[in-house]
XYZ file of C-alpha atoms in Angstrom:
146
model
C -8.514 1.610 -4.209
C -6.297 -1.202 -5.522
C -2.571 -0.776 -5.185
C 0.170 -2.567 -7.152
C 2.618 -3.767 -4.768
C 5.793 -5.917 -5.646
C 7.640 -7.773 -3.181
C 11.362 -8.103 -3.767
C 12.310 -11.689 -2.222
C 15.622 -12.813 -2.686
C 17.402 -15.583 -0.865
C 18.522 -19.527 -1.435
C 17.560 -22.077 2.216
C 13.851 -22.351 2.751
C 11.507 -21.626 5.492
C 11.025 -17.633 7.881
C 10.599 -15.726 5.377
C 8.827 -17.725 2.900
C 6.859 -18.679 6.303
C 6.462 -14.812 6.956
C 5.996 -14.133 3.368
C 2.406 -16.772 3.141
C 1.304 -15.020 6.679
C 1.270 -12.185 5.269
C -0.469 -13.040 2.476
C -3.229 -15.636 3.416
C -4.835 -12.160 5.171
C -4.172 -10.121 2.367
C -7.713 -8.591 2.541
C -8.051 -6.631 -0.523
C -7.480 -7.336 -4.574
C -4.354 -5.770 -4.916
C -1.980 -6.753 -7.698
C 0.753 -8.352 -6.567
C 4.467 -9.679 -7.791
C 6.169 -11.299 -5.965
C 9.868 -10.845 -7.212
C 12.108 -14.087 -6.166
C 15.798 -14.583 -7.183
C 16.289 -18.440 -9.489
C 18.326 -20.117 -6.314
C 15.778 -19.657 -4.035
C 14.721 -22.959 -2.694
C 12.066 -20.921 -0.312
C 9.656 -19.878 -3.361
C 8.545 -23.912 -3.876
C 7.782 -24.098 -0.706
C 5.994 -19.869 -0.843
C 3.171 -21.552 -3.183
C 2.176 -24.541 -1.625
C 1.803 -22.196 1.303
C -0.461 -20.209 -0.003
C -4.027 -20.570 0.440
C -4.956 -18.283 -2.699
C -2.254 -18.393 -4.803
C -4.286 -16.492 -8.138
C -3.071 -13.018 -6.024
C 0.618 -13.281 -6.828
C 1.916 -13.334 -9.451
C 5.448 -14.813 -9.377
C 8.850 -13.640 -11.690
C 11.629 -14.752 -11.390
C 14.666 -12.796 -11.745
C 18.110 -12.726 -12.495
C 19.977 -10.892 -10.456
C 23.894 -10.434 -9.688
C 24.158 -12.158 -6.526
C 24.166 -15.392 -6.009
C 25.784 -17.849 -3.306
C 28.351 -19.926 -3.718
C 28.814 -23.473 -1.695
C 31.977 -24.317 -0.501
C 34.340 -26.263 -2.249
C 38.376 -25.563 -2.508
C 38.511 -22.123 -5.242
C 34.958 -20.716 -2.822
C 37.279 -18.607 -0.902
C 39.026 -17.334 -3.917
C 35.111 -16.629 -5.495
C 34.288 -15.273 -3.206
C 36.486 -12.039 -2.592
C 36.603 -11.771 -6.046
C 32.748 -10.585 -5.373
C 33.595 -8.782 -3.311
C 35.484 -7.096 -4.514
C 33.031 -6.036 -7.600
C 30.262 -6.231 -5.657
C 29.298 -2.330 -5.966
C 29.114 -2.833 -10.159
C 27.273 -5.435 -9.085
C 24.665 -2.965 -7.266
C 24.378 -0.556 -9.316
C 23.347 -3.738 -12.133
C 21.058 -4.695 -10.177
C 20.307 -1.622 -9.746
C 19.122 -0.593 -13.423
C 17.688 -4.204 -13.735
C 15.260 -3.340 -10.805
C 14.879 0.356 -11.720
C 14.168 -1.452 -15.456
C 11.170 -3.898 -13.040
C 10.051 -0.485 -11.242
C 9.494 1.362 -13.767
C 8.053 -0.945 -16.441
C 5.327 -2.388 -13.888
C 4.119 1.634 -12.228
C 4.374 0.095 -8.101
C 2.677 2.134 -6.135
C 4.651 -0.110 -3.596
C 7.893 -2.272 -3.000
C 7.989 -5.029 -0.499
C 11.785 -5.863 0.608
C 11.839 -9.381 2.232
C 15.811 -9.179 3.328
C 16.641 -12.333 4.342
C 19.966 -12.231 4.080
C 22.582 -12.536 2.314
C 22.919 -12.302 -1.131
C 19.296 -10.757 -1.050
C 20.505 -8.393 1.231
C 22.120 -6.681 -1.593
C 19.815 -6.734 -3.941
C 16.366 -6.055 -1.323
C 18.175 -2.890 -0.158
C 19.130 -2.605 -4.246
C 15.858 -2.678 -4.768
C 14.521 -0.110 -2.281
C 17.887 2.259 -4.684
C 15.923 1.445 -7.884
C 12.124 2.798 -6.068
C 13.117 5.995 -4.852
C 14.562 7.110 -8.315
C 11.478 5.541 -10.633
C 9.967 7.879 -6.906
C 7.248 5.017 -6.009
C 6.373 6.423 -2.916
C 5.870 3.681 -0.755
C 8.890 1.849 -0.185
C 9.654 -0.879 2.459
C 12.067 -3.055 3.909
C 11.538 -5.836 6.787
C 14.761 -7.899 8.006
C 14.799 -11.246 8.844
C 18.468 -11.725 10.646
C 20.700 -10.236 13.071
C 21.872 -6.662 10.381
């Protein structure tokens, strides 16, 4: 039986998580269909693509996410505080976005790769959406001190 698998990976920096995903996918012993959802500003995607031995196994799908990393500057504290205030709304929005993606994709498995903020919100929202779509197999790998 071939599975349709969604991997959700949202983060900013390269290294660590992309190495783990590459190891997992390079040793994947099946003809399953794998879609990897990643955020626009994920600097590890190009590194992951170069680490994959068989890039034909995975479809990379860039997603627009309401969560994003803010570079430090004079205004960043104000923006970060404002984002924390509206974080529950952004979380609900992300649940809806992943709900639509998962419903359309008809996945059997969702694997979340939680590499840290802001991805922790996005991957958690994806897990809630996967449950709402009634995807029975949901797993989240946490790569940081939670």
